[in-house]
PDB file of N, CA and C in Angstrom:
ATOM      1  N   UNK A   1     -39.657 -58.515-168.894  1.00  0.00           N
ATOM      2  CA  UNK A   1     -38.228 -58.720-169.037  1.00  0.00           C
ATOM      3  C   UNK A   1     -37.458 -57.537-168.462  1.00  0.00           C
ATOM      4  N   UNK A   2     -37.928 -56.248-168.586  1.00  0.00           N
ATOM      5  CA  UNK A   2     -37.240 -55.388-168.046  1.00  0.00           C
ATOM      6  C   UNK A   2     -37.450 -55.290-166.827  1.00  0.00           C
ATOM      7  N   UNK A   3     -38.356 -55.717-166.507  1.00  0.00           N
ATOM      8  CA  UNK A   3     -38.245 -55.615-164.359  1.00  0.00           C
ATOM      9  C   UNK A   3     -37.176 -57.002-163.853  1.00  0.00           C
ATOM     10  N   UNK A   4     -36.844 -57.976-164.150  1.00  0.00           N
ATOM     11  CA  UNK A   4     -36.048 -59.336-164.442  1.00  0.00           C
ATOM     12  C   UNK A   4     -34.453 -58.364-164.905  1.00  0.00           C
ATOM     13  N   UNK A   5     -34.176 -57.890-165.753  1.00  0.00           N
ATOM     14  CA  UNK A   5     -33.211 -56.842-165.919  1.00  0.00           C
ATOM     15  C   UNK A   5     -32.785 -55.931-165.127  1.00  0.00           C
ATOM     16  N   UNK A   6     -33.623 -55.213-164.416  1.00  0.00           N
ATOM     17  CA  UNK A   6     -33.192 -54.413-163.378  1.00  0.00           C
ATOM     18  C   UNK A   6     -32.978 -55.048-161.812  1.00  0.00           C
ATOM     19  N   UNK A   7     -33.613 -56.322-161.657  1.00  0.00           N
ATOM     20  CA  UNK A   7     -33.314 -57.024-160.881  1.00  0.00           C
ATOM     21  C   UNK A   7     -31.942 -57.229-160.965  1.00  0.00           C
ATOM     22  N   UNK A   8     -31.543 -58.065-162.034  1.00  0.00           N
ATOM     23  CA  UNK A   8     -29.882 -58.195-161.829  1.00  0.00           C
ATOM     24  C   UNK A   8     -29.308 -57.313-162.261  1.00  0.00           C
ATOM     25  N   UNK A   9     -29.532 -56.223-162.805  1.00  0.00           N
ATOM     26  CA  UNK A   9     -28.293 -55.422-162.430  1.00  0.00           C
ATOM     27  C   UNK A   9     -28.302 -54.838-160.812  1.00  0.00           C
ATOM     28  N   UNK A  10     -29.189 -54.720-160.483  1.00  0.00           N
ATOM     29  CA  UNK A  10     -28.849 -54.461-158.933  1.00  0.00           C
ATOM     30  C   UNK A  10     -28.231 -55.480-158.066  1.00  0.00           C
ATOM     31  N   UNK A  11     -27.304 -56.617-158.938  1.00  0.00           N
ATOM     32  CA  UNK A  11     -26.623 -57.123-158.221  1.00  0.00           C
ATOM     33  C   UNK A  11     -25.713 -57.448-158.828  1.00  0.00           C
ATOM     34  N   UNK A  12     -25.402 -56.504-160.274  1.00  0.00           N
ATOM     35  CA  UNK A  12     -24.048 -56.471-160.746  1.00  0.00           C
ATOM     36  C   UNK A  12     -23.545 -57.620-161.493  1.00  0.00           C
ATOM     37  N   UNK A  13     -25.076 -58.256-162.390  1.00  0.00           N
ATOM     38  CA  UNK A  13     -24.645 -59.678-162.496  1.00  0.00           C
ATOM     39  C   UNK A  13     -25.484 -59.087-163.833  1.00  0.00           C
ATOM     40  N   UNK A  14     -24.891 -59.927-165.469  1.00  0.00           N
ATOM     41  CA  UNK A  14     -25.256 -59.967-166.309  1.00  0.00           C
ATOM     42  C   UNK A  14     -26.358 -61.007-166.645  1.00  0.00           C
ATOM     43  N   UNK A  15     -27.579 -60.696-167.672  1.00  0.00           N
ATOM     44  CA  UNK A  15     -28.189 -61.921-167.447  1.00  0.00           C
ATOM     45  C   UNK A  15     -27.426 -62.706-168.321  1.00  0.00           C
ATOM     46  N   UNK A  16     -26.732 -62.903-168.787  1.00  0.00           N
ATOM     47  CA  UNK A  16     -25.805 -64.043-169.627  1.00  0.00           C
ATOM     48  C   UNK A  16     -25.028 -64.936-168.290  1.00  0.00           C
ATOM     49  N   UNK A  17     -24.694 -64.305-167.505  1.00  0.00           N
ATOM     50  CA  UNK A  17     -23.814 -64.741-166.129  1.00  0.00           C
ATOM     51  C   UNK A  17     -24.855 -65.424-165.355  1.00  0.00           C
ATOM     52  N   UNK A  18     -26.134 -65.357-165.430  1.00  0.00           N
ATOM     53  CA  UNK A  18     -27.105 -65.515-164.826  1.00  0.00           C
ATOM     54  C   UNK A  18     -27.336 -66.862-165.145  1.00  0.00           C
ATOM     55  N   UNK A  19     -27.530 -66.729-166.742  1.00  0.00           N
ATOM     56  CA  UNK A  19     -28.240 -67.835-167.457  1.00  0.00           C
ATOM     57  C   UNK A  19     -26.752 -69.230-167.382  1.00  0.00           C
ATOM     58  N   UNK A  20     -25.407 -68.636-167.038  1.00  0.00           N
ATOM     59  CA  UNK A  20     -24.627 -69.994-167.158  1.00  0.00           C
ATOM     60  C   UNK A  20     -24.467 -70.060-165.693  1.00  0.00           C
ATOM     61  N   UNK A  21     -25.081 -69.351-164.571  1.00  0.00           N
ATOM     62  CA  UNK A  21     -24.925 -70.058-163.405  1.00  0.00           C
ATOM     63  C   UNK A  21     -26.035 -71.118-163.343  1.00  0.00           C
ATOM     64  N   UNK A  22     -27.123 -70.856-163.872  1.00  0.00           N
ATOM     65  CA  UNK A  22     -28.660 -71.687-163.939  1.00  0.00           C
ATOM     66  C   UNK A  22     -28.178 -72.697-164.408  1.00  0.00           C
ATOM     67  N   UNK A  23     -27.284 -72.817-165.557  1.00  0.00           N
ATOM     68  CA  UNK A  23     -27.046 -74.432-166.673  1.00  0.00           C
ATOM     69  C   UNK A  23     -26.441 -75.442-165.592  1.00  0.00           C
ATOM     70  N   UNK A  24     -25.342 -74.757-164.571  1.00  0.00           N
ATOM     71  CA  UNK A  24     -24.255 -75.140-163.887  1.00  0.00           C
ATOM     72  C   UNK A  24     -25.131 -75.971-162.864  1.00  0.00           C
ATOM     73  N   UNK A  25     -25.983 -75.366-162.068  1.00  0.00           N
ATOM     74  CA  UNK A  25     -26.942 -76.137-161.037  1.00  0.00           C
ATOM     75  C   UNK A  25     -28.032 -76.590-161.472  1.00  0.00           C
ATOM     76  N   UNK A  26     -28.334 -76.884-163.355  1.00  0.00           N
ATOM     77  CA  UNK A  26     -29.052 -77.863-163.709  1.00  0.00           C
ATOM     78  C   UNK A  26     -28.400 -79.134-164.021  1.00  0.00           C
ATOM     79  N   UNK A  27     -26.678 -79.382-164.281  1.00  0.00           N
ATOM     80  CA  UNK A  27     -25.681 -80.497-164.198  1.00  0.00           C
ATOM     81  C   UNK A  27     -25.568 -80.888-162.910  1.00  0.00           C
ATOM     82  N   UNK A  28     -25.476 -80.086-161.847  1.00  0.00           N
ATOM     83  CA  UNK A  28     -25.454 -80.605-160.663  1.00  0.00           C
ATOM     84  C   UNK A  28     -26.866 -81.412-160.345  1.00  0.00           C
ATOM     85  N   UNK A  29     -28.052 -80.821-160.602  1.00  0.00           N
ATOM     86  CA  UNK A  29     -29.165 -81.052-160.207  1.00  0.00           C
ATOM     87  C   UNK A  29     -28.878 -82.707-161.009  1.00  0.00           C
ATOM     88  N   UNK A  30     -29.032 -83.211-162.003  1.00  0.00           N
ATOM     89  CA  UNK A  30     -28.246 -84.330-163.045  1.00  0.00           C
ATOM     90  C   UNK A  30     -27.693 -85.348-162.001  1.00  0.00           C
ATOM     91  N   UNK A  31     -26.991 -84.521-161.460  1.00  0.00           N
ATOM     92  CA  UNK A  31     -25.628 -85.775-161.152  1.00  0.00           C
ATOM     93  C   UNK A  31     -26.324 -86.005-159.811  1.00  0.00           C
ATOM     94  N   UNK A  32     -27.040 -85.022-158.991  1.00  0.00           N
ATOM     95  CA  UNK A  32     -27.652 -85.481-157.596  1.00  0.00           C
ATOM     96  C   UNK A  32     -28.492 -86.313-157.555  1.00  0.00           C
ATOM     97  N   UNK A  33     -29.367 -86.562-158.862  1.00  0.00           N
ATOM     98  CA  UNK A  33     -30.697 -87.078-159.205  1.00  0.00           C
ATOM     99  C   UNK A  33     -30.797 -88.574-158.645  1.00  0.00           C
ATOM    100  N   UNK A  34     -29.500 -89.297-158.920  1.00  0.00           N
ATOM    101  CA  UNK A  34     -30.012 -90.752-158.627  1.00  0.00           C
ATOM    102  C   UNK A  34     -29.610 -90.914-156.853  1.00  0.00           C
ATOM    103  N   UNK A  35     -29.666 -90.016-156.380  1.00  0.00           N
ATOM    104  CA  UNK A  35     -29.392 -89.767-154.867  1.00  0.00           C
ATOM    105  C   UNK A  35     -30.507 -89.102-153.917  1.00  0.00           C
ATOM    106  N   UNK A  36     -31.479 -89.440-154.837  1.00  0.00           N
ATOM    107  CA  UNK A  36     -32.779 -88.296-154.109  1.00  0.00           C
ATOM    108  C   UNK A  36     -33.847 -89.319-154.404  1.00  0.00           C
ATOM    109  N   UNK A  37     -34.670 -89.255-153.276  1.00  0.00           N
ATOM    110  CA  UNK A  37     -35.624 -90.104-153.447  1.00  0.00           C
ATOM    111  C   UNK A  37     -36.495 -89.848-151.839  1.00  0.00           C
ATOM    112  N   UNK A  38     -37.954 -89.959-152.153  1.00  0.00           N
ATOM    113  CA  UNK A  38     -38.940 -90.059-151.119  1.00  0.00           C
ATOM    114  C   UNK A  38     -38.224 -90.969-150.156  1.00  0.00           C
ATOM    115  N   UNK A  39     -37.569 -90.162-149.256  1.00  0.00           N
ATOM    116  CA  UNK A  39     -37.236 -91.161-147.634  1.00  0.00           C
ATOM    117  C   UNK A  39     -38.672 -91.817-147.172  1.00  0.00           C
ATOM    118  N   UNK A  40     -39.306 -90.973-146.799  1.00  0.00           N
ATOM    119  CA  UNK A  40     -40.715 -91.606-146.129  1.00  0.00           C
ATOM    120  C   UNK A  40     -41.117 -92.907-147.100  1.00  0.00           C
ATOM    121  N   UNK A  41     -41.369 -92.614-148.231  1.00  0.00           N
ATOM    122  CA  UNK A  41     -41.975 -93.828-148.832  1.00  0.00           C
ATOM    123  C   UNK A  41     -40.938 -95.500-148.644  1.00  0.00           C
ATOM    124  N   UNK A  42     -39.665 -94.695-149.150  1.00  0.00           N
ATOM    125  CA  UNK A  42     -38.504 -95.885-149.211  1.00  0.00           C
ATOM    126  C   UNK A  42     -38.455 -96.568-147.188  1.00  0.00           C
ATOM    127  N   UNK A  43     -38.644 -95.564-146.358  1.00  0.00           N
ATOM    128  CA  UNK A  43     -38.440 -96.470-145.226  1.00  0.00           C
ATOM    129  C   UNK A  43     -39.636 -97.562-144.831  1.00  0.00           C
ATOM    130  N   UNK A  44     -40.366 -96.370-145.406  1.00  0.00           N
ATOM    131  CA  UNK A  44     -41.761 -97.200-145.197  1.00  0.00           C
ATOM    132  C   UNK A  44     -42.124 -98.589-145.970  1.00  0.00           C
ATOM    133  N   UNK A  45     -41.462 -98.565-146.880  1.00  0.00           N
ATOM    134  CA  UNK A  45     -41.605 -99.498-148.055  1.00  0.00           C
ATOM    135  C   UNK A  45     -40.934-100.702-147.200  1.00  0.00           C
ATOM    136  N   UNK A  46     -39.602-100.487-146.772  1.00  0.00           N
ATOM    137  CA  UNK A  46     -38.610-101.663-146.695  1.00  0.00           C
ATOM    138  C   UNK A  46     -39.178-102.344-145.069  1.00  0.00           C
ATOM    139  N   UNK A  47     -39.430-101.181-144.270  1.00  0.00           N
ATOM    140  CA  UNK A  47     -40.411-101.527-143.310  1.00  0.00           C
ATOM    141  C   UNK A  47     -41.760-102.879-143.237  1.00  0.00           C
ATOM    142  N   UNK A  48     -42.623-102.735-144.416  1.00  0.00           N
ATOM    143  CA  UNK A  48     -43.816-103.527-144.607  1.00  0.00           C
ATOM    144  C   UNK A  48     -43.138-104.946-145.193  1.00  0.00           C
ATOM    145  N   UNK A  49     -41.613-104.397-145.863  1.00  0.00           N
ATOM    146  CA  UNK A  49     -41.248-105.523-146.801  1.00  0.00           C
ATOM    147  C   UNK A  49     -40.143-106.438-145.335  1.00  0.00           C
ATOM    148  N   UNK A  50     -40.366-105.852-143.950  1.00  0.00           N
ATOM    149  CA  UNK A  50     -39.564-106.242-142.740  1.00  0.00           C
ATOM    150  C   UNK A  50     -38.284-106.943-142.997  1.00  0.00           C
ATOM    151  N   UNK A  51     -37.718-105.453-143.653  1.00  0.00           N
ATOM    152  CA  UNK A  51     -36.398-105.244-144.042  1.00  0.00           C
ATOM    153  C   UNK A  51     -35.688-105.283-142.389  1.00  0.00           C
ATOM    154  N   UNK A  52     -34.403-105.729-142.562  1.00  0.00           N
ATOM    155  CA  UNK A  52     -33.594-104.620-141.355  1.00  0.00           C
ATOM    156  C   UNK A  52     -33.167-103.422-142.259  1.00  0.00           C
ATOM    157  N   UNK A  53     -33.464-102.078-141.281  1.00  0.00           N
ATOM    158  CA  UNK A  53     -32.892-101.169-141.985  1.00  0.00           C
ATOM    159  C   UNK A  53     -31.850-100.695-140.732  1.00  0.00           C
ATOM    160  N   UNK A  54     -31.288 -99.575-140.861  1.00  0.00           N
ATOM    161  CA  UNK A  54     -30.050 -98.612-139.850  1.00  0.00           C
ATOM    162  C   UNK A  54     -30.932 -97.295-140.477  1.00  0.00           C
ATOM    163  N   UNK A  55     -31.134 -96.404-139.438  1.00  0.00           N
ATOM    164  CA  UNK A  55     -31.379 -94.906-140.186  1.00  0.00           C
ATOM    165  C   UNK A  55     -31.213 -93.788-139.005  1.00  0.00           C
ATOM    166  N   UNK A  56     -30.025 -93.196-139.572  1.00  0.00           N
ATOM    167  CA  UNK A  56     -29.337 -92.274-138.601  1.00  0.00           C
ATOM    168  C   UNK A  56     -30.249 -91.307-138.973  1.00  0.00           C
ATOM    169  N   UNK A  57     -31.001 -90.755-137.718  1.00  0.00           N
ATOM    170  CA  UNK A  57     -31.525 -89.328-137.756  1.00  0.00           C
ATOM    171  C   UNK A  57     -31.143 -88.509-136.743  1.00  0.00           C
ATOM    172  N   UNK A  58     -30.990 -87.194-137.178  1.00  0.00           N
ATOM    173  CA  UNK A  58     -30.257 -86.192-136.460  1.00  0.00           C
ATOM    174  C   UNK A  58     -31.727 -84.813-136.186  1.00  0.00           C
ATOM    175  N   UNK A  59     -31.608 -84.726-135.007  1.00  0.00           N
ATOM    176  CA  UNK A  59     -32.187 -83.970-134.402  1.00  0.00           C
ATOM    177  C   UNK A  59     -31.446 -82.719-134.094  1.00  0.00           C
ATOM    178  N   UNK A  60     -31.626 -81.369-134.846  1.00  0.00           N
ATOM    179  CA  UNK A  60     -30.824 -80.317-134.996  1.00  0.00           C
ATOM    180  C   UNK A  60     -31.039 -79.258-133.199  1.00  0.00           C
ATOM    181  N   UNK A  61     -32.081 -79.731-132.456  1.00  0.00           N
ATOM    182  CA  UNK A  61     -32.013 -78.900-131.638  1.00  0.00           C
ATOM    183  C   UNK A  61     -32.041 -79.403-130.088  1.00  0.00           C
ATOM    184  N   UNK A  62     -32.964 -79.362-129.471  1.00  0.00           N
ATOM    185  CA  UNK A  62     -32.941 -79.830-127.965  1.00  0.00           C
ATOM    186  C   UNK A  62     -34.282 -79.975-127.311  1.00  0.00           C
ATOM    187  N   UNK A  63     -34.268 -80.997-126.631  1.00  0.00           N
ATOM    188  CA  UNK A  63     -35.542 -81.177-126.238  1.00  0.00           C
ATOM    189  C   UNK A  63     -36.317 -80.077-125.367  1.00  0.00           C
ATOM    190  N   UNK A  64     -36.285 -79.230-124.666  1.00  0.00           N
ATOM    191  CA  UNK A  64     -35.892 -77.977-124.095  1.00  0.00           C
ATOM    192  C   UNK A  64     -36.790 -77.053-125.165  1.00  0.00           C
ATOM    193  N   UNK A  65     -36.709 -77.277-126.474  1.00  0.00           N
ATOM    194  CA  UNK A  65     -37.010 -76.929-127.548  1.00  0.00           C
ATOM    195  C   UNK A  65     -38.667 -76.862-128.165  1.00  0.00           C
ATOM    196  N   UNK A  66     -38.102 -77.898-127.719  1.00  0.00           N
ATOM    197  CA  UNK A  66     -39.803 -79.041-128.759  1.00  0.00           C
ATOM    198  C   UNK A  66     -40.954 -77.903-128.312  1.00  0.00           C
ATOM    199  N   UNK A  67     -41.707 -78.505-129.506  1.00  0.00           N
ATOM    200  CA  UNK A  67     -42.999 -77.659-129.293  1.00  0.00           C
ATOM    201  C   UNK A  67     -43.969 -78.307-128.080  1.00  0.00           C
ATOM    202  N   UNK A  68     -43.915 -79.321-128.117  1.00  0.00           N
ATOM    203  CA  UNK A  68     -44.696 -79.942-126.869  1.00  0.00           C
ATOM    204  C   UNK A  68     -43.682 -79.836-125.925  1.00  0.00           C
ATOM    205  N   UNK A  69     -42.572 -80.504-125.290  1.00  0.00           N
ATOM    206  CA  UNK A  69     -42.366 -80.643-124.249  1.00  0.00           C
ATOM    207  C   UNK A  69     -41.252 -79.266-123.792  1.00  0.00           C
ATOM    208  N   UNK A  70     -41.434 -78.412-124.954  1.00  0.00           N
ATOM    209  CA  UNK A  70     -40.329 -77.469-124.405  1.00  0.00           C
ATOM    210  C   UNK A  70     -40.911 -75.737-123.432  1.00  0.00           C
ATOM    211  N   UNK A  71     -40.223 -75.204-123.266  1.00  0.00           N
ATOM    212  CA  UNK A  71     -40.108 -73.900-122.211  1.00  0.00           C
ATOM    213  C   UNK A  71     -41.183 -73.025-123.225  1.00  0.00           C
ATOM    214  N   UNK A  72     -42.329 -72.752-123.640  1.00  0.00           N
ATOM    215  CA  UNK A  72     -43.329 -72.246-124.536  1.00  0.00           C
ATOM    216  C   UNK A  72     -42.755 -70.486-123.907  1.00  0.00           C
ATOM    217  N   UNK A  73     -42.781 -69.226-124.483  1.00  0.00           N
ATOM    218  CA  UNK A  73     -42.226 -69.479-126.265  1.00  0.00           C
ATOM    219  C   UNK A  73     -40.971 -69.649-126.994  1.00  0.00           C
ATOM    220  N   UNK A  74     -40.588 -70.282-125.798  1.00  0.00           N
ATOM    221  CA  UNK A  74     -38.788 -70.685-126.333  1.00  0.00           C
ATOM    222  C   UNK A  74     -39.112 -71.776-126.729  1.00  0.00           C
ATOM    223  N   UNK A  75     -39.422 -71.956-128.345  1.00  0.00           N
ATOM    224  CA  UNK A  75     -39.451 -73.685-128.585  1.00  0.00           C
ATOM    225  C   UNK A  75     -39.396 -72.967-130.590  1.00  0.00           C
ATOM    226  N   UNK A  76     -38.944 -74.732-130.712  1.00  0.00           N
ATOM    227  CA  UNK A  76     -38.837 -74.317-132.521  1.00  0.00           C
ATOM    228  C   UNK A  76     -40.459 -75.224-132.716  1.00  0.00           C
ATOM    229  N   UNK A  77     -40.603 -75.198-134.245  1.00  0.00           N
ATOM    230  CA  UNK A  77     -42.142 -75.473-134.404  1.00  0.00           C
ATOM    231  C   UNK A  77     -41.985 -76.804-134.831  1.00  0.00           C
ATOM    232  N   UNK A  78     -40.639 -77.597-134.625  1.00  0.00           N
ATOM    233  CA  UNK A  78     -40.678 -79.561-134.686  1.00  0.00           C
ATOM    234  C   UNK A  78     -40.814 -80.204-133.375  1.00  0.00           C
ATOM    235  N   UNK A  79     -40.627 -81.217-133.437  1.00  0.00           N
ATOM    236  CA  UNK A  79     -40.242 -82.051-132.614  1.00  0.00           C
ATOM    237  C   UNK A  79     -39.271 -82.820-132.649  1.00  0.00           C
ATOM    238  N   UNK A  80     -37.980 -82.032-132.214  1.00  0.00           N
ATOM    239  CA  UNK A  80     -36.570 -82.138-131.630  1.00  0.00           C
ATOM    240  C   UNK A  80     -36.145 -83.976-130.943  1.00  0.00           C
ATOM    241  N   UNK A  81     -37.095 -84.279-130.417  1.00  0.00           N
ATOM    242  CA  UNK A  81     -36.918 -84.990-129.477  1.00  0.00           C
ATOM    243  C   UNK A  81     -36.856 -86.569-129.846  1.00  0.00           C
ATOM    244  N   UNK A  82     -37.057 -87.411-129.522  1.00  0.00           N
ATOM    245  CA  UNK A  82     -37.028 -88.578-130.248  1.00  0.00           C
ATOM    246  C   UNK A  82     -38.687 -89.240-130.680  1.00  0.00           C
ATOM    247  N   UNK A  83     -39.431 -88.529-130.266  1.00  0.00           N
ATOM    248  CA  UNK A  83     -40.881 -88.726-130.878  1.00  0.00           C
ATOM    249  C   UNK A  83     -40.813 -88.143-132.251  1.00  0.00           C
ATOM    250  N   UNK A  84     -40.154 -86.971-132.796  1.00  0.00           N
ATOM    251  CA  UNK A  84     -39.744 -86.372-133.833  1.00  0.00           C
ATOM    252  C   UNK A  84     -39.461 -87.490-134.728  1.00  0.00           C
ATOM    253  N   UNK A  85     -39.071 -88.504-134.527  1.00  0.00           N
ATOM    254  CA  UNK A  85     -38.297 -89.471-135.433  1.00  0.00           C
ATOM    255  C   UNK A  85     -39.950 -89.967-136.552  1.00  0.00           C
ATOM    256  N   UNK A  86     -40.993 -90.160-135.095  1.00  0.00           N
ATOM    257  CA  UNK A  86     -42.117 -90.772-135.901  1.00  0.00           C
ATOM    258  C   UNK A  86     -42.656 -89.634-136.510  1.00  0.00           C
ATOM    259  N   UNK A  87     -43.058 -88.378-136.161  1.00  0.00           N
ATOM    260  CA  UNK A  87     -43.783 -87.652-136.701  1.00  0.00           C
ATOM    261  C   UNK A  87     -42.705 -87.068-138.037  1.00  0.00           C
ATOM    262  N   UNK A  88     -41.104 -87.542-137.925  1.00  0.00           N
ATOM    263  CA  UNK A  88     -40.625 -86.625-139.083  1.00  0.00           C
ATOM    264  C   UNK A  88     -40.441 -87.630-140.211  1.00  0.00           C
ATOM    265  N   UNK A  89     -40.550 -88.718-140.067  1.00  0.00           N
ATOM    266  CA  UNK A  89     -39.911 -89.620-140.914  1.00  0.00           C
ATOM    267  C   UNK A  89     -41.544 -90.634-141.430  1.00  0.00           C
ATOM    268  N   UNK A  90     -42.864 -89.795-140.409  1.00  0.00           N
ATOM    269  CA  UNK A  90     -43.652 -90.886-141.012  1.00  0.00           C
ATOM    270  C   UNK A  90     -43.942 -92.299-140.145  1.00  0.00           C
ATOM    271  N   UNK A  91     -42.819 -92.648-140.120  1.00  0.00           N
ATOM    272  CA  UNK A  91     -43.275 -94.359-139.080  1.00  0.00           C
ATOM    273  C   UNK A  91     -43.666 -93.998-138.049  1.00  0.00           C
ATOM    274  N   UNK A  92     -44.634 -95.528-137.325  1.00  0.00           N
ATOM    275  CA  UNK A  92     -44.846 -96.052-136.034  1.00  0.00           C
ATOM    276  C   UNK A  92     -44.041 -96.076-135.583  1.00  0.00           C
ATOM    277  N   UNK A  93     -44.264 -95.744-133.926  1.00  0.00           N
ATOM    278  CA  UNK A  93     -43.785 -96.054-132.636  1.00  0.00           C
ATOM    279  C   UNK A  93     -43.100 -97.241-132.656  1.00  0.00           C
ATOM    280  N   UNK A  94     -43.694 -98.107-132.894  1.00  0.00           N
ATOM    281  CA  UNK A  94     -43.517 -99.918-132.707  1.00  0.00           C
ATOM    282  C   UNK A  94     -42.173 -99.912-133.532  1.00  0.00           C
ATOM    283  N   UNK A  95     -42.034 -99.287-134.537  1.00  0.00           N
ATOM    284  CA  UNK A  95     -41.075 -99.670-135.104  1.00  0.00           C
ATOM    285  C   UNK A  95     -39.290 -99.763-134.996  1.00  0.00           C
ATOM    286  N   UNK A  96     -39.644 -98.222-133.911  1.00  0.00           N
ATOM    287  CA  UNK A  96     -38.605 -97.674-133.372  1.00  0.00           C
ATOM    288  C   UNK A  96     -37.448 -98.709-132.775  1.00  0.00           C
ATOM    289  N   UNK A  97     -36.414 -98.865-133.320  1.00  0.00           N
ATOM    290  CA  UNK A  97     -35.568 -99.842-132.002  1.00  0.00           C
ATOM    291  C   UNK A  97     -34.853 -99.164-131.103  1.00  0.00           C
ATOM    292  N   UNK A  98     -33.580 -99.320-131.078  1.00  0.00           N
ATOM    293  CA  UNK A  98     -32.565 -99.069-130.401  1.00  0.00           C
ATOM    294  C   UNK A  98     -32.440 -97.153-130.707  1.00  0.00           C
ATOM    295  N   UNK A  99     -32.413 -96.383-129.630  1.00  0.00           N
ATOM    296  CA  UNK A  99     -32.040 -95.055-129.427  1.00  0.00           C
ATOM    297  C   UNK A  99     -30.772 -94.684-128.811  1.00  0.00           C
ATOM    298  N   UNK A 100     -30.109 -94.180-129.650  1.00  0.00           N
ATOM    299  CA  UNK A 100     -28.748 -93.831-129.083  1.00  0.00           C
ATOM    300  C   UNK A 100     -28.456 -91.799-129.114  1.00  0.00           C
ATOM    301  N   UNK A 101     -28.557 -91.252-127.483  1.00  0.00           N
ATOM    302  CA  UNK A 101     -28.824 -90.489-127.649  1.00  0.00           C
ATOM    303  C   UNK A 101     -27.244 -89.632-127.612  1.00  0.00           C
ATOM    304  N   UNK A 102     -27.043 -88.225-128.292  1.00  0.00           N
ATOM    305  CA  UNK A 102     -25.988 -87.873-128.102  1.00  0.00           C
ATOM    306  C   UNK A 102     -25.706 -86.448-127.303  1.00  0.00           C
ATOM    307  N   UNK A 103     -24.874 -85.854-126.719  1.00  0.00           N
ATOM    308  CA  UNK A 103     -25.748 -84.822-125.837  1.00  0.00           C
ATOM    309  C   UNK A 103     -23.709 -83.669-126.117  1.00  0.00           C
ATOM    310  N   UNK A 104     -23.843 -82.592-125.910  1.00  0.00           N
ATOM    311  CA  UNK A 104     -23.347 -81.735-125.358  1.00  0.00           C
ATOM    312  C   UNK A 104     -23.181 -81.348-124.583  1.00  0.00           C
ATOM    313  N   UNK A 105     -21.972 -80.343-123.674  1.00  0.00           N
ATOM    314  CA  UNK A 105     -21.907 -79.287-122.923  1.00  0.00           C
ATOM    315  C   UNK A 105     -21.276 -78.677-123.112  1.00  0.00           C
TER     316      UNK A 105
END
């Protein structure tokens, strides 16, 4: 307890201040709860059940990037690109429909 103690005071924070910021983002954690759920399983699920689904996925970087097809060692350690979709989300290829790509300059 006293190494936990000297922790926060080196940041000027009481552990009482501590303990009602913790309560605060266990109500939040509460209210997020029925909003969280295994994506992979749920797409996959509605998939076998040959749902139509819509599922916007956002690719944070550039293909340029990717670990396979990008400039090695300028690359992040995903796959950026639209193969990313299967390896990040879990599904087949086959499943893939319509790609709508969006680009910058």
């Amino acid at each position: 307890m006293q190494l936990q103690d000297s922790k926060v005071s080196t940041f000027k924070v009481s552990p009482d201040m501590l303990r009602e910021e913790v309560e605060k983002y266990k109500r939040f954690a509460e209210r997020l709860e029925p909003f969280i759920a295994n994506t992979v399983h749920v797409t996959n699920e509605s998939i076998s059940q040959e749902k139509k689904i819509l599922v916007l996925v956002e690719g944070g970087q550039a293909t340029m990037l990717d670990i396979d097809f990008g400039t090695y060692p300028f690359v992040t350690s995903s796959s950026p690109s639209a193969g990313g979709i299967c390896t990040g989300l879990g599904i087949a290829p086959r499943v893939v429909g319509d790609l709508i790509g969006v680009m910058s300059f």
